[in-house]
XYZ file of C-alpha atoms in Angstrom:
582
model
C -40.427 94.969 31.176
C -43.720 95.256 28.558
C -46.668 94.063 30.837
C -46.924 90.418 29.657
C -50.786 90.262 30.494
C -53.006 89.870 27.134
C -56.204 92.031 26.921
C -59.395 91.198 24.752
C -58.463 93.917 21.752
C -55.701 91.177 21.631
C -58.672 88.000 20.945
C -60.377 90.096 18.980
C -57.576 90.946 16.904
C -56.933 87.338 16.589
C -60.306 86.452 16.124
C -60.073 89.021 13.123
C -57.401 87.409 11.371
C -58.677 83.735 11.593
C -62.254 85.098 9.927
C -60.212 86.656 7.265
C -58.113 83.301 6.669
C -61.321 81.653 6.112
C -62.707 84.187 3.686
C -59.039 83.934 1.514
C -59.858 83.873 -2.411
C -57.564 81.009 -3.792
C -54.585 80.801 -4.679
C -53.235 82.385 -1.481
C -50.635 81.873 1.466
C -51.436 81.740 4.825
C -48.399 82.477 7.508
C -49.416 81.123 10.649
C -47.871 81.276 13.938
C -47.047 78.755 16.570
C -50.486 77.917 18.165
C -52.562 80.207 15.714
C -55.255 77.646 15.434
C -54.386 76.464 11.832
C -56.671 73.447 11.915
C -59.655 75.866 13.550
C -58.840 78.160 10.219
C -58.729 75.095 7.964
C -61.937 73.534 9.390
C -64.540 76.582 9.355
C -63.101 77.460 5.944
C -64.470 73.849 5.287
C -67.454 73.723 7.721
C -68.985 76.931 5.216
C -69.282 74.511 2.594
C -73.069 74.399 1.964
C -75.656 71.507 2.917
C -76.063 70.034 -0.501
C -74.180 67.763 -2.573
C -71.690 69.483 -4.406
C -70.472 68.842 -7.955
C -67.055 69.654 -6.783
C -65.413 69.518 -3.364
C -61.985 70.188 -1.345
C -59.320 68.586 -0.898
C -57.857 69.460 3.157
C -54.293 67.855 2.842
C -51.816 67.563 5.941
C -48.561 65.608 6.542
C -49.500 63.816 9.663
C -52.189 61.559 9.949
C -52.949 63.376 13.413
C -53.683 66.642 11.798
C -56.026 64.897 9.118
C -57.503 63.165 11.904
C -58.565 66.276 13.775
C -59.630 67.887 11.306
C -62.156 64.978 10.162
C -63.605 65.036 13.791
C -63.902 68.702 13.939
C -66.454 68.122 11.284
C -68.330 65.433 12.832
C -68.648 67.125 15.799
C -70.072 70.100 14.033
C -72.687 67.449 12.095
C -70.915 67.557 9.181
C -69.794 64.116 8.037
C -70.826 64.544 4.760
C -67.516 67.263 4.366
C -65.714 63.763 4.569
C -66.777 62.071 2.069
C -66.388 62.277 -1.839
C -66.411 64.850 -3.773
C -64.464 66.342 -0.480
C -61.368 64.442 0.623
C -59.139 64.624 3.781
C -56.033 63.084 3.980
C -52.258 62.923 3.914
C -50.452 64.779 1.272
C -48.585 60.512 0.642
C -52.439 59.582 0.379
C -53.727 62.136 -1.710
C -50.618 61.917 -4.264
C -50.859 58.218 -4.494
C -54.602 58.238 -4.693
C -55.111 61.638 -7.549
C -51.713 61.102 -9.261
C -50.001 57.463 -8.931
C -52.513 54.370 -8.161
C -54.869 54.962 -11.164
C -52.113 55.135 -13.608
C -50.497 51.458 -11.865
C -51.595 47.925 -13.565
C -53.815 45.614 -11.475
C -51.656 42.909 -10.614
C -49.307 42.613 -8.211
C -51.982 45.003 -6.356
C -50.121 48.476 -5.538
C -49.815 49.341 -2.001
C -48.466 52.856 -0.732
C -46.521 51.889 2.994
C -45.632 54.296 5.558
C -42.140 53.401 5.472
C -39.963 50.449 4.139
C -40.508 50.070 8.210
C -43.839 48.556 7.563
C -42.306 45.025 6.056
C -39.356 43.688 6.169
C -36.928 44.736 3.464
C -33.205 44.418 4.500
C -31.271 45.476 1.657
C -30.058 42.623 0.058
C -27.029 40.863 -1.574
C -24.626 42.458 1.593
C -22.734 40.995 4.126
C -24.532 43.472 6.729
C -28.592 43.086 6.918
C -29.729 46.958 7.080
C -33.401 47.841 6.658
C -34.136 50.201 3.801
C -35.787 52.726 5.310
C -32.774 53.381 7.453
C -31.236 55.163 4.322
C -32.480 58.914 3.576
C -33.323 59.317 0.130
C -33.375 62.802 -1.290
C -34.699 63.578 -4.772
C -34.025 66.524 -6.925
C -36.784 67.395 -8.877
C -35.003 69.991 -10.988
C -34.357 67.422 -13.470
C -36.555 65.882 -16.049
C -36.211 62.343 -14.823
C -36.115 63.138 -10.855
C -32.527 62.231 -10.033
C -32.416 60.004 -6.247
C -29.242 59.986 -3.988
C -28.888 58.674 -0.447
C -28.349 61.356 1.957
C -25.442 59.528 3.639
C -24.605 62.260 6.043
C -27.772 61.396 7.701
C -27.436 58.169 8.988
C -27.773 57.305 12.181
C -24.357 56.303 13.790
C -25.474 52.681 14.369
C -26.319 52.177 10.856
C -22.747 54.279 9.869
C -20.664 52.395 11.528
C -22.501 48.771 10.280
C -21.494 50.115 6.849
C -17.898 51.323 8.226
C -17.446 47.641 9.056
C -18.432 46.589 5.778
C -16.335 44.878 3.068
C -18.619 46.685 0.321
C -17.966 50.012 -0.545
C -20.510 53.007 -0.198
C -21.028 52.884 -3.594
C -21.880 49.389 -3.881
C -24.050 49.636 -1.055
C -25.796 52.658 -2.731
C -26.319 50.063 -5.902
C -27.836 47.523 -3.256
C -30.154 50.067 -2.141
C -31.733 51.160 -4.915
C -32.068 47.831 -6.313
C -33.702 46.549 -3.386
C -35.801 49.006 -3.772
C -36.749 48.602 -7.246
C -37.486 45.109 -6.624
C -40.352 45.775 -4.096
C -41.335 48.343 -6.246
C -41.937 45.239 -8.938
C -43.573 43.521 -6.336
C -46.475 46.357 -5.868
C -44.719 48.119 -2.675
C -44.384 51.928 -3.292
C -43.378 54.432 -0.085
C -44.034 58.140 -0.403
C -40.917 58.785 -1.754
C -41.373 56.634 -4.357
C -45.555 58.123 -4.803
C -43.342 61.283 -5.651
C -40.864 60.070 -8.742
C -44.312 58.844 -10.258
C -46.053 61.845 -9.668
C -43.983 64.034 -10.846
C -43.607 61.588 -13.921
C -46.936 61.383 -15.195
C -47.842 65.122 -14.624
C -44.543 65.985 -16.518
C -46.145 63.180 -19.333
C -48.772 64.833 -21.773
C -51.017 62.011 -21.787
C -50.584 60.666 -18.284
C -50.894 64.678 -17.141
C -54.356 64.880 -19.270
C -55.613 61.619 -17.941
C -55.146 62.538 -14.270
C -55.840 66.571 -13.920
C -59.554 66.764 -15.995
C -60.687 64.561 -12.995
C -58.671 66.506 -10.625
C -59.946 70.313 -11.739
C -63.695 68.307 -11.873
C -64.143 67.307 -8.249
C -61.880 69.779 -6.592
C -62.795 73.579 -6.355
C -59.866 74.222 -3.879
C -56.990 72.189 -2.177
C -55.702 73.008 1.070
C -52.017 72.594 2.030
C -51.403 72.575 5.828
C -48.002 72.781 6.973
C -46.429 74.065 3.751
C -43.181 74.187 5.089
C -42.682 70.962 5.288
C -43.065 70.120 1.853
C -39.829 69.062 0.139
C -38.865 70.771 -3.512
C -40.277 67.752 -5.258
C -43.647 68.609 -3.255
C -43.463 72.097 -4.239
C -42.624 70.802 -7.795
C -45.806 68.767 -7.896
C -48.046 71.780 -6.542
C -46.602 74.420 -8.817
C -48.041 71.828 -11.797
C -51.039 71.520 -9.813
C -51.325 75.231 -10.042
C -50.348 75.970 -13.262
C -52.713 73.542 -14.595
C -55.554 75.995 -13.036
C -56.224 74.187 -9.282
C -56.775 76.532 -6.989
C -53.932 76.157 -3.937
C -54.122 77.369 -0.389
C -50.723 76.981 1.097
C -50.881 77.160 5.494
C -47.624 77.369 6.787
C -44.351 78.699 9.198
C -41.640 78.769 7.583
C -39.676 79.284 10.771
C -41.347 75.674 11.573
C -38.976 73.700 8.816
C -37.379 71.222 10.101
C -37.031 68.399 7.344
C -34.024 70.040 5.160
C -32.601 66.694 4.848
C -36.007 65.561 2.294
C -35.568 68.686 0.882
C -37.592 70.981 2.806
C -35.903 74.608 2.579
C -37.933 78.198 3.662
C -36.527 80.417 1.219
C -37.673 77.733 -1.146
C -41.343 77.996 0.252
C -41.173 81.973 0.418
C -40.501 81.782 -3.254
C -43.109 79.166 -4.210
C -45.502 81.227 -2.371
C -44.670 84.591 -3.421
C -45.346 83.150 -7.250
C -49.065 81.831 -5.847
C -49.517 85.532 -4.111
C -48.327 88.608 -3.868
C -48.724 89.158 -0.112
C -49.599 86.380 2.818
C -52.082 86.651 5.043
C -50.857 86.461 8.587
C -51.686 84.811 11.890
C -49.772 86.385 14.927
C -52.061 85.403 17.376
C -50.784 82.704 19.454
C -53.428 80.760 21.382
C -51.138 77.918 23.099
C -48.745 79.561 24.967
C -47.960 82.090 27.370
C -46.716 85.783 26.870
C -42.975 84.485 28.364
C -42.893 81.736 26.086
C -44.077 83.531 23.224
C -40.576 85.979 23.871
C -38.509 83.073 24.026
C -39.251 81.699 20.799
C -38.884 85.146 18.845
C -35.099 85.158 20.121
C -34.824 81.618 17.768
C -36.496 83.348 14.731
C -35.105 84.648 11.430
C -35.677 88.417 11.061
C -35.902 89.364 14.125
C -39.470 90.114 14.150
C -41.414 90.978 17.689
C -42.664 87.777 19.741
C -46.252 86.737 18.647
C -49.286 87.793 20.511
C -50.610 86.042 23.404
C -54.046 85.509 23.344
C -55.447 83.448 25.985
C -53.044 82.768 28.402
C -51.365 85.007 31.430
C -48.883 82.957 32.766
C -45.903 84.851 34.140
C -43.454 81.507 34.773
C -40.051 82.090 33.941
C -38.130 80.401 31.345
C -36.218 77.809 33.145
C -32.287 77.110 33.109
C -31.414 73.593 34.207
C -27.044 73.540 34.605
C -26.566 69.491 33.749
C -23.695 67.163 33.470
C -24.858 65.329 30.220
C -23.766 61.349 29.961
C -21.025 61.114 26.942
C -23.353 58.091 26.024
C -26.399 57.047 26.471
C -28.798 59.241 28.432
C -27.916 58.834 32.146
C -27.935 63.267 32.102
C -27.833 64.685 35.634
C -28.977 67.806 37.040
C -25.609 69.475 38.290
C -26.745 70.991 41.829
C -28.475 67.789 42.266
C -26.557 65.183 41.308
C -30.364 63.735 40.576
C -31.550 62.607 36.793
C -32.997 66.330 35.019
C -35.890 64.127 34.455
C -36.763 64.101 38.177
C -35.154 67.862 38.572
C -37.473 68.938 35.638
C -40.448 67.442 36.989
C -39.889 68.460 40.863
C -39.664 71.833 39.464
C -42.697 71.657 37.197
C -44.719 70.593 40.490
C -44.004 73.875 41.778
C -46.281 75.462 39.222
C -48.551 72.739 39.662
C -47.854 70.996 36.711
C -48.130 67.285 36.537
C -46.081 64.629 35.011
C -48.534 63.405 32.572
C -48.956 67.372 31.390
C -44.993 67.111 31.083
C -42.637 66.548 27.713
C -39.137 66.257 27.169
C -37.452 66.485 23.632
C -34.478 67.307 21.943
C -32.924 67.060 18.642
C -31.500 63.397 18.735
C -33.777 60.570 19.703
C -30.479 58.875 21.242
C -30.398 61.954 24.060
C -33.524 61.157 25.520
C -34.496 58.860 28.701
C -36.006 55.595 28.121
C -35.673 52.850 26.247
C -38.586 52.921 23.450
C -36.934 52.734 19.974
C -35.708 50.212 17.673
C -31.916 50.465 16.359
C -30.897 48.819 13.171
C -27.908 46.776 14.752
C -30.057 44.998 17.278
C -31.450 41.602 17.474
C -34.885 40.592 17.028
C -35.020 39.553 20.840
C -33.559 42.835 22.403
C -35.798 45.069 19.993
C -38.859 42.606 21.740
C -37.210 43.635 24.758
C -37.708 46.910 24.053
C -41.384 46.858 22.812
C -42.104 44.889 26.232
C -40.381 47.929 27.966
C -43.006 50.663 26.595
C -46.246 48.469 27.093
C -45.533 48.233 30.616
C -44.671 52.182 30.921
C -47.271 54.358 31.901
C -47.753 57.393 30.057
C -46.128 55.555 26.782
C -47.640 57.538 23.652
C -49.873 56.146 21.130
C -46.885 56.338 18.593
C -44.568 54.261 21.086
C -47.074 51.484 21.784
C -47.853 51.694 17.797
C -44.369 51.044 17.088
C -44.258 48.529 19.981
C -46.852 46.463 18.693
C -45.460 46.261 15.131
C -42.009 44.810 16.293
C -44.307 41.848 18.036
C -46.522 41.420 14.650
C -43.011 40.910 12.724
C -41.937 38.049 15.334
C -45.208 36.497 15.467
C -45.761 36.681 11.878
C -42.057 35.455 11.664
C -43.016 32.739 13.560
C -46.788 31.893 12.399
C -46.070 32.277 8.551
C -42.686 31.145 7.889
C -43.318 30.130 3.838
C -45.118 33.873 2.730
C -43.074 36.515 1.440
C -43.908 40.890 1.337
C -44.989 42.696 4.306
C -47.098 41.949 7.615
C -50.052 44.080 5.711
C -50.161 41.688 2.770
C -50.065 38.961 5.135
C -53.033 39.986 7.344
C -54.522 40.713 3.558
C -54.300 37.439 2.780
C -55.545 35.782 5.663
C -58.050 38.412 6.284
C -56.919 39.464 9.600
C -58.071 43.071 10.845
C -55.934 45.699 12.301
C -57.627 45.277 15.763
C -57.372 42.077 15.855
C -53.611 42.059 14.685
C -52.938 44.947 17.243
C -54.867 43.388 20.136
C -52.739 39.994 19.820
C -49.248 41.606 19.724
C -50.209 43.995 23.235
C -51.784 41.502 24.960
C -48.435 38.946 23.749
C -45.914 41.597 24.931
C -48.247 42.382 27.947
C -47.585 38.668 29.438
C -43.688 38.199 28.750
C -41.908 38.104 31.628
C -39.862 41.081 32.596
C -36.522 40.722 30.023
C -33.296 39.370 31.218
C -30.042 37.397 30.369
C -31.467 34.257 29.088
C -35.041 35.959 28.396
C -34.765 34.785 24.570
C -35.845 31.229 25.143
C -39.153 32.077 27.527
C -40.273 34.021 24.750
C -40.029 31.505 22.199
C -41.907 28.804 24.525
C -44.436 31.743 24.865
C -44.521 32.060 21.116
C -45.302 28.426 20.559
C -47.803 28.539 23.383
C -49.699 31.469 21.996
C -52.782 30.833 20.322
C -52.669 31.793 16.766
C -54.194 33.646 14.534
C -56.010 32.003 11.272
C -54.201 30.273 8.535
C -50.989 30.167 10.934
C -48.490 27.738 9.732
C -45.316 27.510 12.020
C -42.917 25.125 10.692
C -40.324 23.938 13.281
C -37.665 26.710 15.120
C -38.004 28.994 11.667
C -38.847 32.768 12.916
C -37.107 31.901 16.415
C -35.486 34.933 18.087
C -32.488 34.365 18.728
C -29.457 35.932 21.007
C -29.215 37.729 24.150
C -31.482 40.955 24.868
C -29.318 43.834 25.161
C -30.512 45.827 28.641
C -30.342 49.147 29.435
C -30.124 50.622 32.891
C -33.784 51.437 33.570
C -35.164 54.799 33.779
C -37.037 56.478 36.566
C -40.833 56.008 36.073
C -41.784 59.565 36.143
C -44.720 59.183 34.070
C -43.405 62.350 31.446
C -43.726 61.652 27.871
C -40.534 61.864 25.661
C -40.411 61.961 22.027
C -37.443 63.777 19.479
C -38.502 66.827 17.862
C -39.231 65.926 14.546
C -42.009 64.090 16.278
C -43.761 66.583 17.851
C -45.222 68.666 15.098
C -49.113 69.077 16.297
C -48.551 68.143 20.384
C -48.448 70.257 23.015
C -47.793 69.929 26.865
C -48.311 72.797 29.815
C -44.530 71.870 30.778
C -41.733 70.960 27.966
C -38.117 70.274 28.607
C -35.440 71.064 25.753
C -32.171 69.130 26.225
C -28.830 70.921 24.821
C -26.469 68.124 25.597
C -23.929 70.239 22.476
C -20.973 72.462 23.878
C -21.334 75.730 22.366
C -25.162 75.616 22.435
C -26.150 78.866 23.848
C -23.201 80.640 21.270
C -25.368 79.031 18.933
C -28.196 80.656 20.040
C -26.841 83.926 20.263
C -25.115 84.159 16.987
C -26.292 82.135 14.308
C -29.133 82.693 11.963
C -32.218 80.815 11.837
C -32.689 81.143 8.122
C -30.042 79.142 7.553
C -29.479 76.868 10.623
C -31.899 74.553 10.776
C -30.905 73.288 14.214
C -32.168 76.385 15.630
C -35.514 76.027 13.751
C -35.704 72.802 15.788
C -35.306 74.381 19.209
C -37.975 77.079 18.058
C -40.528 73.711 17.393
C -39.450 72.602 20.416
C -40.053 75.211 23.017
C -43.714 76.480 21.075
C -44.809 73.175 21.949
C -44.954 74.797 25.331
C -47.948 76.282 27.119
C -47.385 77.430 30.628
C -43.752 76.636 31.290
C -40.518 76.156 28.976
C -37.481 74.702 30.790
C -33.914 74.147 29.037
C -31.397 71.467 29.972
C -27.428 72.319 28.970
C -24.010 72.258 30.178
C -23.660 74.186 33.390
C -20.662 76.248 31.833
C -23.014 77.301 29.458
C -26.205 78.261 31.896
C -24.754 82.145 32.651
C -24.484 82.870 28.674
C -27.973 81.727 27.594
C -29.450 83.626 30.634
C -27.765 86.990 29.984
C -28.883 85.953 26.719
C -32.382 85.795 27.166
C -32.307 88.808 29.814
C -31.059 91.038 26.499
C -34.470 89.904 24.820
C -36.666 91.140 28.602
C -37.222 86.654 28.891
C -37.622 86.269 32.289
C -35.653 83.024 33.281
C -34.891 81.409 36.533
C -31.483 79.395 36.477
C -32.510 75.727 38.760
């Protein structure tokens, strides 16, 4: 086997290539590795912006607001504050289209708000015999066409909301009708989602004198925009940036295309690779991998298109084996057990990880489908208002619980209480706290500390949380009138999880996180065939594993069927991976 052990040619090297990326004339591509240090690159391309207020600025653009987030702080810290504010912006790619491109072109009244979701109010699609939340419905658009054409992507529902419709009496069509005139009418009321930021951006830059109005301001204040993650922008995103770019703004497009993972919005690599080979002629690479260790880094180039050689490790010189876990996965539910064992692969993963003195909290587990994981932390579309409570209650009481969990916790008590406190107002929980003037804080700090005190759920849990509802103190301008916003029903309970204090979260979550230990669970016969034979270019569920196991510093571990452990070992032997089968 190669000696696995980095040297420093190998930081220097990588070094090399980040000072380059920084230097990059626009328009230009960057292809970054896992762990390359994309934000690093992004940020001291912005931190050599001089000390003096500049007629025109840049625009740093990411899809998560973790990534923007980090990169505003890396500027603070560096005692630069002033590279986040106008003429420079830093934001979401949702915030800068609806800020550049959609809000100034929207009338005054009703007062247009861009959500995060149709999550963030309550919009049930209406007029059915089956109340279904709109943004349980993936919407793809096709930007192809002159007027961007909209279709639900129907073979991306999540089985609970499937087999609600299954048991409809309305037909797919007619629910498809529902939909998008459900959506229309929040639309009317001043509710836009990024999706729908989109069908009016690429409207009014397609318009002559919307497009005129909208990109002399644009080419004024920006000199450059920066595009992290470029492979996760759909085709209409591309669509919008190559109008962007033929209208003269200078692009920078960061991205992996072996990282795309969002096909079902639209998000293809070969459609990247060709957007980017029109913006420049060759990309600019970074190989240099600074999260993970020299094993790991071999891993993930056997779940890589092309096979090109593993990235280079640059600070770390672990030598821990990939690990092989042989588990009896639950049909339902996620009850998986480590097959020597007999004990959950939760516990088996993190006794193991303790032998590399790895702790829990340093621990993840993912996998593709949110449903395969342990614990009991998200909301499903067919259950009550009382057992999704139950739920929140569950993951404010777990240690560990991630700031996205408790987020999402929080906002299913804000919907009861506001259910509860302000029977007679219509449109979301923000326009609510809008119009009573309630702050986020003080909004958030009232639905933990509610959840905090509820008793642990049972049986007949419903009606102590209602008396605790009416015995809460309320916030201003609460109105309750009588039993309306009552929860009613029976929580459903799950069996209860060990408290192992690891973090769990699906893939498609964990773009920007990173743990020393990470678990990947395979529950899918025919996994490691998969593996072997199939070609991440055009298997997207492969892509998935790759995100998955880069998230990984120091040790990688893999959970599937024990029939299947001796294939993906001799596997990964073929490619010099060490592994250890547990």
């Amino acid at each position: 086997m190669t000696d696995l052990k980095q040297t420093p040619v190998v930081r220097v090297d990588a070094e090399v290539q980040q000072r380059a990326a920084t230097a990059l004339t626009a328009p230009a591509y960057v292809a970054a590795c896992p762990g390359a240090g994309k934000t690093h690159v992004i940020t001291s391309r912005h931190l050599q912006s001089p000390r003096r207020l500049l007629r025109q600025g840049r625009a740093l653009i990411s899809f998560t607001r973790v990534a923007r987030d980090q990169m505003a702080q890396r500027c603070r810290q560096a005692g630069r504050a002033d590279l986040i504010q106008a003429p420079h912006f830093i934001g979401t790619l949702d915030s800068f289209l609806w800020e550049f491109l959609v809000k100034t072109r929207r009338p005054a009244e009703p007062v247009p708000r861009l959500l995060e979701s149709w999550a963030s109010v309550k919009a049930p699609v209406e007029g059915m015999d089956r109340q279904i939340s709109l943004h349980r419905f993936p919407i793809a658009l096709d930007p192809s066409l002159e007027s961007p054409h909209k279709e639900i992507v129907w073979d991306k529902l999540d089985y609970d909301t499937r087999k609600l419709i299954e048991g409809s009496a309305y037909s797919w069509q007619e629910w498809e009708e529902s939909i998008f005139a459900t959506r229309k009418r929040w639309c009317g009321q001043g509710y836009f989602t990024g999706h729908e930021a989109r069908v009016l951006a690429l409207w009014n830059l397609r318009n002559a004198e919307a497009a005129a109005g909208l990109l002399a301001p644009l080419r004024s204040r920006f000199a450059e925009v920066v595009v992290d993650e470029a492979q996760d922008c759909s085709a209409a995103d591309l669509a919008i940036l190559q109008l962007l770019h033929e209208a003269g703004l200078p692009l920078i497009l960061v991205g992996d295309p072996d990282q795309a993972i969002y096909a079902w919005r639209g998000a293809e690599p070969q459609a990247l690779k060709n957007f980017t080979a029109r913006l420049s002629p060759s990309a600019h690479r970074l190989t240099g991998n600074w999260r993970s260790s020299p094993v790991i880094c071999r891993l993930a180039a056997t779940l890589r298109a092309g096979q090109r050689p593993p990235d280079t490790n640059v600070v770390r010189d672990d030598s821990i084996p990939v690990l092989l876990l042989p588990t009896r996965f639950a049909a339902s539910g996620s009850r998986h057990l480590h097959a020597p064992t007999g004990n959950s692969i939760v516990d088996a993963f993190r006794a193991v990880s303790e032998e590399y003195t790895i702790e829990a909290e340093n621990c993840l587990v993912t996998a593709y489908k949110a449903t395969t994981l342990p614990g009991i932390t998200r909301e499903k579309p067919s259950a009550s208002t009382v057992t999704n409570l139950a739920r929140a209650h569950t993951v404010v009481h777990t240690p560990g619980a991630s700031s996205e969990d408790l987020s999402k916790a929080c906002a299913v008590a804000v919907r009861v209480l506001f259910g509860y406190w302000y029977p007679a107002e219509t449109g979301g929980t923000d326009r609510i706290s809008a119009n009573h003037r309630l702050t986020p804080s003080q909004i958030n700090r009232t639905a933990f500390a509610f959840l905090y005190s509820l008793p642990e759920p049972h049986k007949e849990w419903g009606p102590q949380v209602w008396q605790a509802m009416k015995a809460w103190p309320p916030l201003p301008g609460a109105a309750p009138q009588g039993g309306k916003g009552r929860p009613a029903g029976k929580p459903t309970l799950s069996r209860p999880q060990s408290a192992t204090g690891i973090r769990t979260n699906n893939v498609h979550q964990l773009k920007g996180d990173e743990a020393d230990g990470v678990l990947l669970l395979l529950p899918d016969a025919g996994s490691a065939q998969r593996w072997a034979t199939a070609n991440p270019a055009t298997d997207e569920v492969l892509r998935v594993w790759y995100v998955a196991v880069t998230r990984a510093r120091r040790l990688a571990a893999i959970a599937l069927p024990e029939s299947e452990t001796d294939t993906l070992a001799d596997l990964l032997g073929d490619h010099d991976v060490p592994v250890r089968v547990v």
